[in-house]
Every structure is written in C-alpha cells, then in structure tokens.
Coordinates of C-alpha atoms in Angstrom, one line a residue:
M30 CA 3.1 69.3 -87.4
T31 CA 2.1 70.0 -91.4
L32 CA 4.5 71.6 -93.7
A33 CA 1.8 74.5 -94.8
Q34 CA 1.6 77.3 -92.7
L35 CA 2.2 81.1 -91.7
K36 CA 5.0 81.6 -94.4
M37 CA 8.2 83.5 -93.2
K38 CA 11.0 86.3 -93.0
V39 CA 13.5 84.3 -92.4
I40 CA 17.7 86.8 -92.8
I41 CA 20.4 83.9 -93.3
H42 CA 24.0 85.7 -92.3
L43 CA 26.9 83.3 -93.5
G44 CA 28.8 84.4 -91.0
L45 CA 31.7 81.6 -92.4
L46 CA 31.7 83.4 -95.8
S47 CA 31.8 86.9 -94.4
E48 CA 35.6 86.8 -92.4
S49 CA 38.0 87.4 -95.7
N50 CA 41.3 85.8 -94.2
L51 CA 39.6 81.9 -93.3
R52 CA 39.2 81.4 -97.2
I53 CA 36.3 79.3 -96.3
G54 CA 35.0 79.3 -99.8
E55 CA 38.4 79.4 -101.4
K56 CA 39.4 76.4 -99.0
S57 CA 36.6 74.6 -100.5
R58 CA 37.9 74.7 -104.4
S59 CA 41.6 72.9 -103.2
G60 CA 40.3 70.0 -100.3
G61 CA 39.3 72.9 -97.6
P62 CA 36.5 71.2 -94.9
L63 CA 33.3 71.4 -96.8
G64 CA 30.4 70.1 -94.5
E65 CA 29.4 73.8 -92.6
L66 CA 29.3 74.5 -97.0
L67 CA 26.9 71.7 -97.1
Q68 CA 24.9 72.4 -94.2
W69 CA 24.8 75.8 -94.5
S70 CA 23.1 74.8 -99.0
D71 CA 21.0 72.6 -97.8
L72 CA 19.3 75.2 -94.3
I73 CA 18.4 77.2 -97.4
A74 CA 17.2 74.7 -99.4
C75 CA 14.6 74.1 -97.6
V76 CA 13.5 76.5 -95.7
F77 CA 13.1 78.3 -99.9
L78 CA 10.7 75.2 -100.5
L79 CA 9.0 75.4 -97.5
G80 CA 8.0 78.9 -99.3
H81 CA 9.6 81.5 -97.5
N82 CA 11.0 84.8 -98.0
L83 CA 15.2 84.4 -97.7
Y84 CA 17.1 87.5 -96.9
I85 CA 20.5 86.3 -97.9
S86 CA 24.3 87.4 -96.9
T87 CA 27.9 86.4 -97.1
E88 CA 29.2 90.2 -96.2
K89 CA 28.4 92.7 -93.2
A90 CA 27.7 95.1 -95.6
S91 CA 24.5 93.1 -96.7
L92 CA 23.6 92.1 -94.1
I93 CA 23.3 95.7 -93.2
R94 CA 20.6 96.5 -95.5
H95 CA 18.6 93.0 -95.0
V96 CA 18.6 94.5 -91.1
D97 CA 17.4 98.2 -91.2
Q98 CA 14.4 96.4 -93.5
F99 CA 12.9 95.4 -90.2
P100 CA 13.1 99.3 -88.3
V101 CA 13.0 98.4 -84.3
N102 CA 11.4 102.2 -82.9
S103 CA 8.8 101.6 -86.1
P104 CA 6.5 104.5 -84.7
C105 CA 3.6 102.1 -86.3
P106 CA 4.8 98.2 -85.3
S107 CA 3.4 95.4 -87.7
R108 CA 4.2 91.7 -88.4
R109 CA 4.4 93.1 -91.7
R110 CA 7.2 95.6 -90.9
Q111 CA 9.0 92.0 -88.5
V112 CA 11.5 89.0 -89.1
D113 CA 10.6 86.3 -87.8
L114 CA 13.7 83.9 -87.6
V115 CA 17.6 85.5 -88.4
I116 CA 19.6 82.3 -88.2
T117 CA 23.5 83.2 -88.4
D118 CA 26.9 81.0 -87.1
I119 CA 28.9 82.1 -84.3
I120 CA 30.8 84.3 -86.8
G121 CA 27.8 85.9 -87.9
L122 CA 26.0 87.2 -84.7
R123 CA 29.8 88.6 -83.7
S124 CA 28.7 91.3 -87.8
F125 CA 25.5 92.4 -86.0
K126 CA 26.9 94.7 -83.5
A127 CA 26.2 97.5 -85.7
R128 CA 22.6 96.8 -84.9
K129 CA 22.6 96.3 -81.5
D130 CA 18.8 97.4 -81.5
F131 CA 18.0 95.3 -83.7
L132 CA 20.0 91.8 -82.1
L133 CA 18.1 92.9 -78.8
R134 CA 14.3 93.3 -80.1
N135 CA 15.1 89.4 -81.8
R136 CA 17.1 87.7 -78.9
C137 CA 14.4 84.9 -79.2
R138 CA 14.7 84.8 -82.8
I139 CA 17.8 83.9 -83.5
R140 CA 19.8 80.7 -84.6
L141 CA 22.8 79.7 -85.1
V142 CA 24.2 77.3 -86.6
D143 CA 26.6 75.6 -83.9
S144 CA 28.2 72.4 -85.5
F145 CA 29.9 70.2 -82.0
G146 CA 27.4 71.7 -79.8
T147 CA 27.1 74.3 -77.0
Q148 CA 26.8 73.1 -73.1
T149 CA 25.0 75.1 -70.5
E150 CA 28.4 75.6 -68.3
F151 CA 30.4 77.6 -71.0
N152 CA 26.4 79.5 -72.8
Y153 CA 26.3 81.9 -69.5
R154 CA 29.5 83.2 -68.9
S155 CA 29.4 83.8 -65.6
Y156 CA 29.4 80.2 -65.0
F157 CA 32.2 79.9 -67.0
N158 CA 34.2 82.5 -65.5
A159 CA 33.7 80.7 -62.0
H160 CA 34.3 77.4 -63.2
K161 CA 36.7 77.5 -65.8
A162 CA 39.7 76.0 -64.0
A163 CA 37.1 72.8 -63.1
L164 CA 35.8 72.6 -67.2
S165 CA 39.3 73.0 -69.1
A166 CA 42.5 70.7 -69.2
K167 CA 44.5 70.8 -66.4
G168 CA 48.2 71.6 -66.6
R169 CA 50.7 70.9 -69.6
Q170 CA 50.4 68.0 -70.7
A171 CA 51.4 65.6 -73.3
F172 CA 48.8 64.9 -75.7
D173 CA 49.8 63.2 -79.3
N174 CA 54.0 65.2 -79.2
L175 CA 52.2 68.6 -78.4
I176 CA 51.8 70.6 -75.9
L177 CA 48.3 71.5 -74.5
L178 CA 48.1 74.9 -72.8
D179 CA 45.3 75.3 -70.7
S180 CA 42.3 76.2 -71.9
L181 CA 40.8 78.2 -70.3
T182 CA 38.6 80.5 -72.6
N183 CA 35.2 79.9 -74.2
P184 CA 36.1 82.2 -77.8
W185 CA 33.1 80.0 -79.1
G186 CA 30.6 80.4 -76.3
G187 CA 28.9 83.0 -73.6
H188 CA 26.4 84.0 -76.2
G189 CA 24.0 83.0 -73.4
L190 CA 21.2 82.6 -75.8
Q191 CA 19.1 79.5 -75.3
L192 CA 20.9 76.0 -76.3
L193 CA 18.1 75.3 -78.3
Q194 CA 18.4 78.4 -81.0
H195 CA 22.2 76.1 -80.9
W196 CA 21.3 74.3 -84.7
T197 CA 24.4 71.0 -84.3
F198 CA 25.8 68.8 -87.4
F199 CA 25.1 65.8 -85.4
P200 CA 21.6 64.7 -83.4
H201 CA 25.3 64.3 -80.7
S202 CA 23.0 67.4 -76.9
P203 CA 19.0 67.0 -76.9
D204 CA 20.2 70.3 -75.3
N205 CA 20.6 72.4 -78.4
G206 CA 18.3 71.9 -81.8
F207 CA 19.8 69.1 -84.0
L208 CA 20.0 70.9 -87.8
G209 CA 21.5 68.8 -89.9
F210 CA 21.6 68.2 -93.5
A211 CA 20.9 66.0 -96.5
I212 CA 22.6 62.6 -97.3
H213 CA 21.8 61.9 -101.7
A214 CA 21.5 58.8 -103.6
S215 CA 23.7 59.4 -106.2
N216 CA 22.7 58.6 -110.1
V217 CA 26.5 59.1 -110.7
K218 CA 28.1 55.3 -111.8
P219 CA 31.0 53.8 -110.5
L220 CA 34.2 54.9 -111.8
F221 CA 34.8 50.6 -111.5
E222 CA 32.1 48.2 -110.5
R223 CA 32.9 46.9 -107.3
N224 CA 34.8 43.7 -107.3
S225 CA 36.0 43.9 -110.5
L226 CA 40.1 44.2 -109.7
G227 CA 40.5 41.5 -109.1
R228 CA 41.2 42.0 -104.4
P229 CA 38.9 44.8 -102.1
V230 CA 39.3 48.1 -102.0
S231 CA 39.7 50.8 -99.4
L232 CA 39.1 54.1 -100.1
V233 CA 41.6 56.3 -97.7
Y234 CA 39.1 59.2 -95.9
G235 CA 41.3 62.1 -95.3
K236 CA 42.1 64.9 -98.6
E237 CA 45.5 66.4 -96.5
K238 CA 48.5 65.2 -95.5
Y239 CA 48.1 66.4 -92.4
M240 CA 45.4 63.7 -91.8
W241 CA 47.5 61.1 -92.0
N242 CA 49.9 62.1 -89.3
G243 CA 50.8 58.4 -87.1
S244 CA 48.6 56.3 -89.5
E245 CA 51.8 54.5 -91.3
A246 CA 50.3 51.1 -89.9
V247 CA 47.1 50.9 -90.1
V248 CA 47.9 52.3 -93.5
E249 CA 50.5 48.8 -94.0
L250 CA 47.6 46.4 -93.3
L251 CA 45.4 48.4 -95.8
K252 CA 48.3 47.6 -98.4
N253 CA 48.6 44.2 -97.2
L254 CA 44.4 43.8 -97.0
T255 CA 42.8 45.9 -100.2
E256 CA 43.7 48.6 -102.4
V257 CA 44.5 51.7 -101.0
H258 CA 42.9 54.6 -102.6
A259 CA 43.2 58.3 -101.0
T260 CA 42.3 61.6 -102.8
V261 CA 44.8 63.4 -101.1
S262 CA 44.8 67.6 -102.5
D263 CA 48.0 68.2 -101.4
L264 CA 50.5 65.0 -102.1
N265 CA 53.1 65.3 -104.2
D266 CA 55.9 62.7 -105.8
T267 CA 58.8 63.1 -103.1
D268 CA 55.9 62.1 -99.9
H269 CA 56.9 60.5 -97.1
P270 CA 56.7 56.2 -98.5
M271 CA 53.7 55.1 -96.3
F272 CA 51.4 56.9 -100.2
S273 CA 53.5 53.9 -102.2
G274 CA 50.8 52.2 -103.7
V275 CA 48.3 54.5 -102.9
V276 CA 46.6 54.9 -105.5
N277 CA 46.0 58.6 -104.8
H278 CA 42.8 60.2 -107.2
G279 CA 43.6 64.7 -105.4
F280 CA 41.1 66.5 -105.6
L281 CA 37.8 65.2 -106.6
S282 CA 34.3 67.2 -107.0
A283 CA 31.5 65.8 -105.2
A284 CA 30.1 63.8 -108.2
E285 CA 33.8 62.1 -108.3
V286 CA 33.3 61.0 -105.0
A287 CA 30.5 59.5 -105.8
A288 CA 31.5 58.3 -108.0
L289 CA 34.2 56.4 -106.1
L290 CA 33.1 55.8 -103.8
K291 CA 30.2 53.1 -105.2
S292 CA 33.6 51.7 -106.3
V293 CA 35.3 51.0 -103.2
N294 CA 34.6 48.3 -100.5
I295 CA 35.7 49.8 -97.4
F296 CA 35.6 53.3 -96.6
V297 CA 37.9 54.1 -93.7
G298 CA 38.5 56.6 -91.1
L299 CA 41.8 57.9 -89.7
G300 CA 40.6 59.5 -86.5
F301 CA 39.4 62.9 -87.9
P302 CA 37.9 64.9 -88.8
F303 CA 34.9 64.4 -86.6
E304 CA 32.1 63.9 -87.7
G305 CA 32.4 65.7 -91.4
P306 CA 30.0 64.0 -93.9
A307 CA 31.3 62.0 -95.7
P308 CA 31.1 58.9 -93.5
L309 CA 27.2 59.0 -94.1
E310 CA 27.9 59.9 -98.0
A311 CA 30.1 56.2 -98.4
L312 CA 26.7 54.4 -96.3
A313 CA 24.6 55.7 -99.2
S314 CA 26.9 54.1 -101.6
G315 CA 27.4 51.1 -100.5
A316 CA 30.9 51.2 -98.7
V317 CA 31.4 50.1 -95.3
F318 CA 32.8 52.5 -92.9
I319 CA 35.3 51.3 -90.0
N320 CA 34.8 54.5 -87.4
P321 CA 38.1 54.8 -85.2
R322 CA 37.0 54.1 -82.0
F323 CA 38.9 56.3 -79.1
E324 CA 40.9 55.2 -76.4
P325 CA 40.7 56.7 -74.1
S326 CA 37.8 59.4 -75.6
K327 CA 38.2 62.5 -76.9
S328 CA 37.4 66.1 -75.0
R329 CA 38.6 69.6 -74.9
R330 CA 40.4 68.0 -71.6
N331 CA 43.5 66.3 -73.3
T332 CA 42.5 67.3 -77.3
P333 CA 44.0 70.4 -78.5
F334 CA 41.7 70.6 -81.4
L335 CA 39.0 70.3 -79.6
R336 CA 39.6 72.3 -76.4
D337 CA 37.6 75.6 -77.0
K338 CA 34.9 73.7 -77.9
P339 CA 32.2 75.1 -75.7
T340 CA 31.4 71.4 -75.0
L341 CA 32.7 68.6 -72.1
R342 CA 30.6 66.5 -74.6
E343 CA 32.8 62.6 -75.4
F344 CA 34.4 61.8 -78.4
T345 CA 34.7 57.6 -78.4
S346 CA 35.1 57.3 -81.8
Q347 CA 35.1 59.6 -84.9
S348 CA 31.3 59.1 -85.8
P349 CA 30.0 58.9 -82.3
Y350 CA 26.8 59.0 -84.1
L351 CA 27.6 56.1 -86.8
E352 CA 28.3 53.9 -83.7
R353 CA 24.6 53.6 -83.1
I354 CA 24.3 52.0 -86.9
G355 CA 27.3 49.4 -86.9
P356 CA 27.0 46.4 -88.7
P357 CA 26.8 46.0 -91.5
H358 CA 27.4 49.5 -92.2
V359 CA 30.0 50.6 -90.4
Y360 CA 32.7 48.7 -88.0
T361 CA 33.9 50.5 -85.4
V362 CA 37.1 49.4 -83.8
D363 CA 40.2 50.5 -81.6
F364 CA 42.8 51.2 -84.3
N365 CA 45.7 50.8 -81.6
D366 CA 44.6 46.3 -81.7
I367 CA 46.2 46.0 -84.8
S368 CA 45.0 42.5 -84.5
A369 CA 41.0 44.1 -83.8
L370 CA 41.3 46.0 -86.8
E371 CA 42.1 43.5 -89.0
S372 CA 40.0 41.4 -88.6
V373 CA 37.1 43.4 -89.3
I374 CA 38.3 44.8 -92.2
R375 CA 38.7 41.2 -93.3
K376 CA 35.0 40.5 -92.0
A377 CA 33.6 44.7 -93.9
V378 CA 34.9 43.6 -96.7
E379 CA 33.2 40.1 -97.0
E380 CA 29.7 42.4 -96.6
K381 CA 27.5 43.7 -98.9
P382 CA 25.3 45.7 -98.4
V383 CA 22.2 47.8 -99.6
P384 CA 23.2 51.5 -99.5
F385 CA 21.4 53.1 -96.4
I386 CA 20.8 56.4 -95.5
P387 CA 19.6 57.1 -91.7
E388 CA 15.6 58.8 -91.9
E389 CA 16.7 61.4 -90.5
F390 CA 19.3 62.4 -92.5
S391 CA 17.3 62.2 -96.1
P392 CA 15.9 65.1 -98.3
H393 CA 12.4 64.3 -97.1
G394 CA 13.6 63.8 -93.0
M395 CA 15.3 67.6 -92.8
L396 CA 12.6 69.0 -94.2
I397 CA 10.2 68.2 -92.2
R398 CA 12.4 68.4 -89.6
V399 CA 13.8 71.9 -90.0
N400 CA 10.0 72.5 -91.0
M401 CA 9.9 71.7 -87.5
L402 CA 12.7 73.8 -86.9
L403 CA 11.6 76.9 -88.5
Y404 CA 8.3 76.7 -86.8
R405 CA 8.4 76.1 -82.7
D406 CA 8.7 79.0 -80.8
L407 CA 11.8 79.8 -78.5
C408 CA 9.7 82.7 -77.6
S409 CA 7.5 82.1 -75.5
S410 CA 8.0 80.8 -71.8
V411 CA 5.5 78.0 -72.0
S412 CA 6.7 74.8 -74.8
V413 CA 3.9 74.2 -76.7
W414 CA 5.6 71.2 -78.9
P415 CA 6.5 69.2 -77.7
P416 CA 3.1 68.6 -76.5
P417 CA 4.4 68.6 -72.3
N418 CA 1.2 65.4 -72.9
K419 CA 4.2 63.4 -73.6
L420 CA 7.1 63.6 -71.4
V421 CA 8.8 61.1 -69.4
P422 CA 10.0 61.8 -65.9
V423 CA 12.9 58.5 -65.0
I424 CA 15.3 59.0 -61.7
S425 CA 18.5 58.9 -62.8
S426 CA 21.7 57.0 -61.2
P427 CA 24.1 59.1 -59.2
D428 CA 26.8 61.0 -61.1
E429 CA 24.2 59.8 -64.0
S430 CA 23.4 63.1 -67.2
C431 CA 19.5 63.1 -68.3
E432 CA 21.1 62.9 -71.5
K433 CA 22.1 59.0 -70.7
S434 CA 18.8 58.5 -68.0
C435 CA 16.9 59.0 -70.7
E436 CA 19.0 57.4 -72.7
S437 CA 18.5 53.5 -70.7
T438 CA 15.1 54.0 -71.1
G439 CA 14.7 53.9 -75.1
L440 CA 14.3 57.4 -74.5
V441 CA 15.6 61.4 -75.1
C442 CA 15.9 64.1 -72.7
E443 CA 13.7 66.7 -73.0
P444 CA 14.9 70.1 -71.8
S445 CA 11.8 72.1 -72.9
F446 CA 10.5 69.9 -70.1
F447 CA 12.3 71.3 -66.9
P448 CA 9.7 73.5 -66.2
L449 CA 7.5 70.6 -66.1
V450 CA 9.5 68.9 -63.9
N451 CA 10.5 70.8 -61.9
M452 CA 8.5 71.8 -59.6
A453 CA 7.4 70.4 -56.1
A454 CA 4.5 68.9 -56.6
V455 CA 6.2 66.8 -59.3
M456 CA 9.1 66.1 -57.2
S457 CA 6.9 64.7 -54.3
S458 CA 5.5 62.4 -56.5
V459 CA 7.8 61.0 -58.8
A460 CA 11.0 61.9 -55.9
G461 CA 9.3 61.9 -52.6
C462 CA 10.4 64.6 -51.7
S463 CA 7.8 67.1 -49.5
P464 CA 7.6 70.6 -49.6
A465 CA 10.2 72.0 -45.6
E466 CA 12.6 69.6 -48.3
V467 CA 12.5 71.1 -51.5
G468 CA 15.2 74.3 -51.3
N469 CA 17.0 75.3 -54.6
S470 CA 20.3 75.1 -56.6
T471 CA 21.9 76.7 -59.1
E472 CA 24.0 74.4 -60.6
P473 CA 23.0 72.4 -63.9
Y474 CA 22.4 69.4 -63.4
A475 CA 19.3 71.1 -61.1
P476 CA 16.5 69.7 -60.1
F477 CA 17.8 66.5 -58.1
N478 CA 17.1 64.3 -55.7
C479 CA 15.3 67.2 -53.3
S480 CA 16.5 70.2 -54.7
H481 CA 14.7 72.8 -56.9
Q482 CA 16.9 74.1 -60.1
A483 CA 16.8 78.4 -59.7
S484 CA 18.0 79.3 -63.0
S485 CA 15.6 78.8 -65.8
L486 CA 19.0 79.3 -68.0
M487 CA 20.8 76.5 -66.6
F488 CA 18.6 73.5 -66.9
S489 CA 21.2 70.7 -69.0
C490 CA 20.5 67.1 -70.4
A491 CA 23.9 66.3 -70.5
T492 CA 25.6 67.5 -67.5
R493 CA 27.3 65.6 -65.2
P494 CA 27.4 66.1 -61.2
P495 CA 30.5 65.4 -60.4
P496 CA 31.9 61.0 -59.9
G497 CA 31.1 61.1 -56.3
S498 CA 29.1 63.5 -55.5
G499 CA 25.9 60.4 -54.8
V500 CA 23.5 63.0 -56.9
V501 CA 20.4 61.6 -58.0
R502 CA 19.0 64.2 -61.2
L503 CA 14.9 64.7 -61.7
C504 CA 15.2 63.8 -66.1
P505 CA 12.5 65.0 -68.3
C506 CA 12.4 61.9 -71.0
R507 CA 10.4 61.6 -74.8
D508 CA 10.2 58.9 -77.2
Y509 CA 11.6 59.6 -80.5
M510 CA 10.4 58.3 -84.1
P511 CA 13.4 55.4 -85.5
E512 CA 15.5 57.0 -87.4
Q513 CA 14.3 60.8 -86.5
I514 CA 15.1 61.8 -82.9
S515 CA 13.8 65.4 -83.0
F516 CA 10.3 64.1 -83.4
C517 CA 8.0 62.0 -80.7
K518 CA 6.5 59.1 -81.5
T519 CA 2.9 61.3 -83.0
C520 CA 4.6 64.5 -83.2
V521 CA 4.5 64.8 -87.2
S522 CA 1.3 64.3 -89.3

C-alpha cells in the first residue's frame, strides 16, 4: 500500500462537539477530557496531509449542508457526486437522522470513532435483547461503595455496522479498526532538570480531585519516597489533607505538561482514567509509568464507568496496552499490595530510560495506518486487504477466544479472514470435520468444533465460548509488524 492513491472526498463530523450539553470544548480548557479531541485533531491532520478533500463539521446544520452536496437521488450518478467516507462518532451518527437516505446509501462508507470499541454481542440489537441478562451485571452489587444497578441497556451499541467500521483509541480488539493517535516528541525545555532536586520526583496522573479518591495510602507512600507533584485543576487550600505537601501545578497547557514530564522520574497512575494518552506522553519524555494492576479485572460487570460500554473487555490495569511494553519504561503492579508497590517505585526511580514512542503511536506510524484505514474497502463482500495468503488457521484451546488463541501463537486474529476459514473444506483439513458433520450456528464464537457460522454479521475474534462448554474455535490469524499491529509483515510498501 502506498501513500500516492486516489484523492477522496471525506466528511468528518465531530459529534462530541455538536451536543452543547456535553461541554467537551469548554471542559478541555479547564482540565476536562482531552483524549478524544487529541484523536480527532490527529485524524484530521492525517487526512489533510494525505491530500484528501475534507468537509468538517461540529454542528448539525453545517453537517446537513455538507451532506446535501452529495445528492442521493441524482439522475446522473457519478463518482464526482459521491462521498467516499463519512467519519463521525456514535453521537454524530444521530445527527444524520434528517438525511436517512444518505446514511443508508453510504452505510458501508461510515466510520465511527469509538474509543472503547464495540463487540459483536452489542452490535446487533436483536442479539443483545435476547442475551442482555447474560451480558450485564447481574443483580445489585456493591462496588467501591456504589450500588451498581443492572446494566440492561445498550445506549452506545446496536448500530449494526461491520465491526471494522468502528475505530478505537488503542489496539485492544482486532474486531475493530485501530485508529489511535500520535505522540510527538516535544522540544520544550524541562521545568527543572531531572534528578536536580536532591530526591526523586513523581507526578500523579489525576487532573481532577475525584480521581484521587481512595488513594491516601498510595500518595503517602509516594511522599515518603519522592517529591510529589500534581496537576489537579479543581484543588483549593481547604481540600483533603492527602494533598498536603503535594506540589500542585493546577491546570497546565500541553507544552507545560511536557516540560513537567521531562523533569519527573515517575508518572503514577491511580486507576482512572482508563487508557488515556498521558502515560505514552510520559514515556516520550523519558519518565517511567507506574501502571495500577486491577485484581480482579474491571469490566462492565463490576465497574460503573464501563457498565454501558458495548464491550465485555476486561481491563487488567489502567492501561493494558502499556503492560506489553514493560520495564524500564513501564511497571505494572497491584496498588493494594503496598510492599510490592514500594519495591516497584524504588526500582523505577533508579531507571534512566531513553524517551520512547511505540511506532504505531508515532506521527509516521499513525499516518501510514490512517492511509490504510481510509482505503480499506468495506463495501465489498470479498476482502482484498490484508492479502488472503496471509491467513494462518489456528485451532483454539477449549473455551478460548480467537483473540487469545492467535496471540498465544505470536499472531493476531484477522476478522476479515473469517469467511476464508468458515468453509467445509477448511473445517475438514484443519479441524478434521467431514462434510456430513458440519452444522450451522449463529453464536458469535462460530465457526467452532464442526459448526459453520451461518451469519456473516456474527463473526467475532473477541468472543469467548461459555466456560466449561469445551468449545474449540477455528480462528483466522495473521502475522504483524512489530509495534504496528494493524499491518502484516509484508503488507506495507
């Protein structure tokens, strides 16, 4: 795949900015969430740099004006009068209600920026409604002094698109497309020279007070071992004594944060927010990230923040992606084990890692990935990319997802290859099934044993068969480039 290809017409609608009650733009200037805006700005920059025609909107009225430039019922249809891609988010998808004909005609051209991703079980309303009790937190249960009610709704799912049309923040599910964001190596000067204050310096990851709740023991340990810094935007002099002795810088600009990260030894998570960009920014500045491990894992079944997310994904830590990187850049530890945490902090402050940015989160890495995502044809029933000859069929262990099965063999599950393994001939050669034995199933873990997947809408890498079922899945895997999981090893020219 090369960068010099056909110029596309791309509509980009930032739904998160179109709803005034969300106040995303306003909050971003006073300590609110920045991750989504970072991703959108990087995406827009990539599409522009790749030379495409952009139609950008942040309000419904301007969106409709853009849409009306591409009439659905033109008497003389031509490519010149067609849109190539519509990139929005789940909120933005609702803005198209006034132009349903346009939406239906361009259904396969829609791409949803979907931070946490969507799994098959939540993508189709009929399946979710039939299985919602099994997919939700059961009963009323206490969690962190909150009452977690049954999560029997699916407000962010049910769109019925191909899962690859959903673009995620991190590469956490091979079923979805991985969009990501770019981490830039900053050229700002450090606020102060690292190791110049006579003792190690820590910066706590938590820019609003509520993110520190329940972390008194961790903060006290940090005070004993380091000089503790913070960037809490809503702190005042009468707040909790936990903040006594903490150097709080308040709300900082991106350049000021970069200068501070270049000065500290360690950047310490407190468990929330999940999967933000800041830990990667810390690594890019030469700081070590202390990543809280979750015991047990957090998911929609036990965590209020995740209960409406259309995924069963289990968070093993605050940033599961960074677990893969490991020392000297990242230490993942259970914060409930204070002794283990102290040991990790003592090791981490002695590290002197060079600044590090994974290739897939570098500007170059994101640019080539966005180029692939833009040109990946999801309107055809036959996948031509990745090349079909990259298929590696793998038989899973009992009750295991294809995601884990491929991973355990050093590969990645490739959802576009499911039709290639969902064939009697493959089941015969790989799983030893005779044609007479092959049955049909619409469970999201099919094909399995000698059962063929009867619905192409239900293919899933991430789905695990029921525990104890003994189900053995037939999985479509492929290799991938180091630090660029979206590409097979010979798929980029």
